CSV table of C-alpha atoms in Angstrom, one decimal:
chain,number,residue,atom,x,y,z
A,1,SER,CA,-18.0,-2.6,5.3
A,2,GLN,CA,-15.2,-4.6,3.9
A,3,ASN,CA,-16.3,-3.7,0.4
A,4,LEU,CA,-15.6,0.0,1.1
A,5,PHE,CA,-12.5,0.1,-1.1
A,6,LEU,CA,-13.8,-2.1,-3.9
A,7,ILE,CA,-11.2,-1.6,-6.6
A,8,PHE,CA,-11.9,-0.7,-10.2
A,9,VAL,CA,-8.7,0.1,-12.1
A,10,THR,CA,-8.2,-0.1,-15.8
A,11,LEU,CA,-5.2,0.4,-18.1
A,12,ILE,CA,-2.5,1.5,-15.7
A,13,SER,CA,1.0,2.3,-16.8
A,14,ILE,CA,4.0,2.2,-14.5
A,15,SER,CA,7.5,3.6,-14.6
A,16,PHE,CA,10.4,3.8,-12.2
A,17,VAL,CA,12.7,6.8,-12.0
A,18,SER,CA,16.0,6.8,-10.1
A,19,LYS,CA,16.2,9.3,-7.4
A,20,ALA,CA,19.2,9.3,-5.0
A,21,GLN,CA,19.0,5.7,-3.8
A,22,ALA,CA,15.3,5.6,-4.2
A,23,LYS,CA,12.8,4.7,-6.9
A,24,VAL,CA,9.6,6.5,-7.7
A,25,PHE,CA,6.6,4.4,-8.3
A,26,ARG,CA,4.2,6.0,-10.7
A,27,ASN,CA,1.0,4.8,-12.3
A,28,SER,CA,-1.8,6.8,-13.9
A,29,TYR,CA,-3.2,7.9,-10.5
A,30,VAL,CA,-0.5,8.1,-7.9
A,31,SER,CA,3.2,8.4,-7.4
A,32,PHE,CA,5.4,7.9,-4.3
A,33,GLU,CA,9.0,7.1,-3.3
A,34,LEU,CA,9.6,3.4,-3.1
A,35,PRO,CA,12.4,1.7,-1.1
A,36,SER,CA,15.4,1.3,-3.4
A,37,LYS,CA,15.5,-2.5,-3.6
A,38,TRP,CA,11.7,-2.9,-4.0
A,39,ASP,CA,9.6,-3.5,-7.1
A,40,CYS,CA,5.9,-3.3,-7.8
A,41,TYR,CA,3.6,-5.5,-9.9
A,42,LEU,CA,0.0,-5.5,-10.8
A,43,GLU,CA,-2.0,-8.3,-9.1
A,44,ASN,CA,-5.6,-8.4,-10.2
A,45,THR,CA,-6.6,-4.8,-9.8
A,46,ALA,CA,-4.1,-3.6,-7.2
A,47,TRP,CA,-0.4,-2.7,-7.3
A,48,VAL,CA,1.7,-4.8,-4.9
A,49,CYS,CA,5.2,-3.5,-3.9
A,50,ARG,CA,7.7,-5.5,-1.9
A,51,TYR,CA,11.4,-6.4,-1.7
A,52,ALA,CA,12.5,-7.6,-5.1
A,53,ILE,CA,14.2,-11.1,-5.3
A,54,SER,CA,17.3,-11.2,-7.6
A,55,LYS,CA,16.8,-12.8,-11.0
A,56,LYS,CA,19.8,-15.0,-10.0
A,57,CYS,CA,17.4,-16.7,-7.4
A,58,LEU,CA,15.2,-18.2,-10.1
A,59,GLY,CA,15.8,-21.9,-11.0
A,60,LYS,CA,18.7,-23.9,-9.6
A,61,ASN,CA,19.9,-21.2,-7.2
A,62,ALA,CA,16.5,-20.8,-5.5
A,63,ASN,CA,17.6,-22.8,-2.4
A,64,THR,CA,20.9,-21.1,-1.8
A,65,LYS,CA,21.3,-19.3,1.6
A,66,ILE,CA,21.3,-15.8,-0.1
A,67,CYS,CA,18.1,-16.6,-2.1
A,68,LYS,CA,16.3,-18.0,1.0
A,69,ALA,CA,17.2,-14.8,2.9
A,70,GLN,CA,15.8,-12.7,0.0
A,71,ARG,CA,12.5,-14.6,0.0
A,72,LYS,CA,12.2,-14.1,3.7
A,73,LYS,CA,12.6,-10.3,3.2
A,74,THR,CA,9.7,-10.3,0.8
A,75,ARG,CA,7.4,-11.5,3.7
A,76,GLU,CA,8.6,-8.8,6.2
A,77,ALA,CA,6.8,-5.8,4.6
A,78,ILE,CA,4.5,-4.9,1.7
A,79,ILE,CA,2.8,-1.8,0.2
A,80,ILE,CA,-0.5,-2.2,-1.7
A,81,LEU,CA,-2.0,0.6,-3.8
A,82,ALA,CA,-5.6,0.6,-5.2
A,83,ALA,CA,-7.4,3.3,-7.1
A,84,LYS,CA,-10.9,3.5,-8.5
A,85,GLU,CA,-13.7,5.8,-9.6
A,86,VAL,CA,-15.5,7.4,-6.7
A,87,GLY,CA,-18.7,5.5,-5.7
A,88,PRO,CA,-21.6,6.5,-3.6
A,89,LYS,CA,-20.0,5.2,-0.4
A,90,ASP,CA,-16.7,7.0,-0.9
A,91,SER,CA,-16.2,10.0,1.4
A,92,PHE,CA,-13.6,11.2,3.9
A,93,LYS,CA,-16.1,10.6,6.8
A,94,THR,CA,-16.8,7.0,5.6
A,95,TYR,CA,-13.1,6.3,5.5
A,96,TYR,CA,-12.5,7.8,8.9
A,97,ASP,CA,-15.5,5.9,10.5
A,98,HIS,CA,-14.3,2.7,8.8
A,99,LEU,CA,-10.8,3.0,10.2
A,100,LYS,CA,-12.0,4.0,13.7
A,101,LYS,CA,-13.5,0.5,14.0
A,102,PRO,CA,-11.6,-2.7,14.8
A,103,ARG,CA,-11.5,-5.0,11.8
A,104,PRO,CA,-12.4,-8.7,12.2
A,105,ILE,CA,-9.6,-11.2,11.3
A,106,ILE,CA,-9.3,-14.9,11.3
A,107,MET,CA,-6.2,-16.2,13.1
A,108,SER,CA,-4.6,-19.6,12.8
A,109,GLY,CA,-6.8,-22.5,13.9
A,110,ASN,CA,-9.8,-20.6,12.6
A,111,LYS,CA,-9.9,-18.4,15.7
A,112,ARG,CA,-11.6,-15.1,15.3
A,113,SER,CA,-10.1,-11.9,16.5
A,114,SER,CA,-10.2,-8.1,16.0
A,115,SER,CA,-7.5,-5.6,15.0
A,116,LYS,CA,-6.0,-3.2,17.6
A,117,ILE,CA,-6.4,0.4,16.5
A,118,ILE,CA,-3.2,2.4,16.9
A,119,HIS,CA,-4.5,5.7,15.4
A,120,THR,CA,-7.0,7.3,13.0
A,121,LYS,CA,-6.7,10.9,12.0
A,122,PRO,CA,-6.9,13.3,9.1
A,123,ILE,CA,-3.5,14.4,7.8
A,124,SER,CA,-2.3,16.7,5.0
A,125,ILE,CA,0.4,15.7,2.5
A,126,GLU,CA,1.5,18.5,0.3
A,127,LYS,CA,-1.7,20.4,1.1
A,128,HIS,CA,-3.8,17.5,0.1
A,129,LYS,CA,-6.2,15.8,2.7
A,130,TRP,CA,-5.9,12.1,3.5
A,131,VAL,CA,-7.4,9.9,6.2
A,132,ASP,CA,-4.5,8.1,8.1
A,133,GLY,CA,-5.3,5.0,10.1
A,134,MET,CA,-3.1,2.4,11.6
A,135,HIS,CA,-4.1,-1.1,13.0
A,136,LEU,CA,-2.3,-4.1,14.3
A,137,GLY,CA,-3.6,-7.4,12.9
A,138,SER,CA,-6.2,-5.9,10.5
A,139,GLU,CA,-5.0,-7.5,7.3
A,140,ILE,CA,-2.5,-10.2,8.5
A,141,PRO,CA,-2.1,-11.4,12.1
A,142,PHE,CA,1.0,-9.8,13.8
A,143,TYR,CA,1.4,-7.1,11.1
A,144,TYR,CA,1.0,-3.4,11.5
A,145,THR,CA,-0.9,-1.8,8.6
A,146,ARG,CA,-1.0,1.9,8.0
A,147,TYR,CA,-3.9,3.0,5.7
A,148,LEU,CA,-3.8,6.2,3.7
A,149,ALA,CA,-7.1,7.0,1.9
A,150,THR,CA,-8.1,10.0,-0.1
A,151,LEU,CA,-10.3,11.5,-2.8
A,152,LYS,CA,-9.4,13.8,-5.7
A,153,GLY,CA,-11.8,14.7,-8.4
A,154,ASN,CA,-13.6,11.4,-9.2
A,155,ILE,CA,-10.8,9.2,-8.0
A,156,ALA,CA,-10.6,7.3,-4.7
A,157,VAL,CA,-7.2,6.1,-3.6
A,158,LEU,CA,-6.1,3.7,-0.9
A,159,VAL,CA,-2.5,2.9,-0.1
A,160,THR,CA,-1.6,0.4,2.7
A,161,PHE,CA,1.8,0.0,4.3
A,162,SER,CA,2.2,-3.3,6.2
A,163,ALA,CA,5.1,-4.8,8.1
A,164,HIS,CA,5.4,-7.6,10.6
A,165,LYS,CA,5.6,-6.2,14.1
A,166,LEU,CA,9.1,-7.6,14.5
A,167,PHE,CA,10.3,-5.6,11.5
A,168,TYR,CA,8.1,-2.5,11.5
A,169,THR,CA,10.9,-0.3,13.0
A,170,LYS,CA,13.2,-1.5,10.3
A,171,TYR,CA,10.8,-0.2,7.6
A,172,SER,CA,9.4,2.8,9.4
A,173,ASN,CA,11.8,5.4,7.8
A,174,GLU,CA,11.2,4.0,4.3
A,175,PHE,CA,7.4,4.0,4.9
A,176,PHE,CA,7.7,7.6,6.2
A,177,ARG,CA,9.5,8.7,3.1
A,178,ALA,CA,6.9,7.0,0.9
A,179,ILE,CA,4.0,8.5,2.7
A,180,LYS,CA,5.6,12.0,2.7
A,181,SER,CA,6.0,11.7,-1.1
A,182,LEU,CA,2.5,10.5,-1.9
A,183,ARG,CA,0.9,12.4,-4.8
A,184,VAL,CA,-2.4,11.9,-6.5
A,185,ILE,CA,-1.6,12.7,-10.2
A,186,ALA,CA,-5.0,12.4,-12.0
A,187,THR,CA,-8.4,13.8,-10.9
A,188,LYS,CA,-10.6,12.0,-13.4
A,189,ALA,CA,-10.6,8.2,-13.9
A,190,SER,CA,-12.4,8.6,-17.3
A,191,THR,CA,-9.7,11.0,-18.6
A,192,VAL,CA,-6.9,8.6,-17.6
A,193,SER,CA,-8.6,5.7,-19.4
A,194,LYS,CA,-9.2,7.7,-22.6
A,195,ARG,CA,-5.7,9.1,-22.7
A,196,GLU,CA,-4.1,5.7,-22.3
A,197,MET,CA,-6.2,4.1,-24.9
A,198,SER,CA,-5.2,6.6,-27.6
């Protein structure tokens, strides 16, 4: 079901740490290596990461050639992270079964289509189990999206890596580094909330 990864995140903190041309995204639940010129921001209950537009491109410079090129880059690729307390429908089998099915999508002109499944498999990152799925056209038409889902303690985490099919190769190394560096930091959602409230 599409509500499988319903998000319930509260009181998240974020910090960036420099690391040899890369940044590390870190919130209360997860950390991973972020492409060097990217930034993340909280949108509703999920973290959205993409190429960061220069502050010089705000206001009167917004329509310069350089700023238009930067805005175009923000549409090439995106990483979205969501974490929530584990619910009754959260399990590795549910995630695997969910990612094994084509996802319905509405194309331009209100046409309906289904995503193309590239792969679905269990993987291990630093000895921690994840479900790894990749589709074409599952979230946005003509975009590849790679899904990484896991459970740890009472926390469920989903990270998606999406890029337009014309640019996926361009971002594949950065996505690979980010995936390889994925770490679930907390194991109890309630502990995180209490700690951050004090």
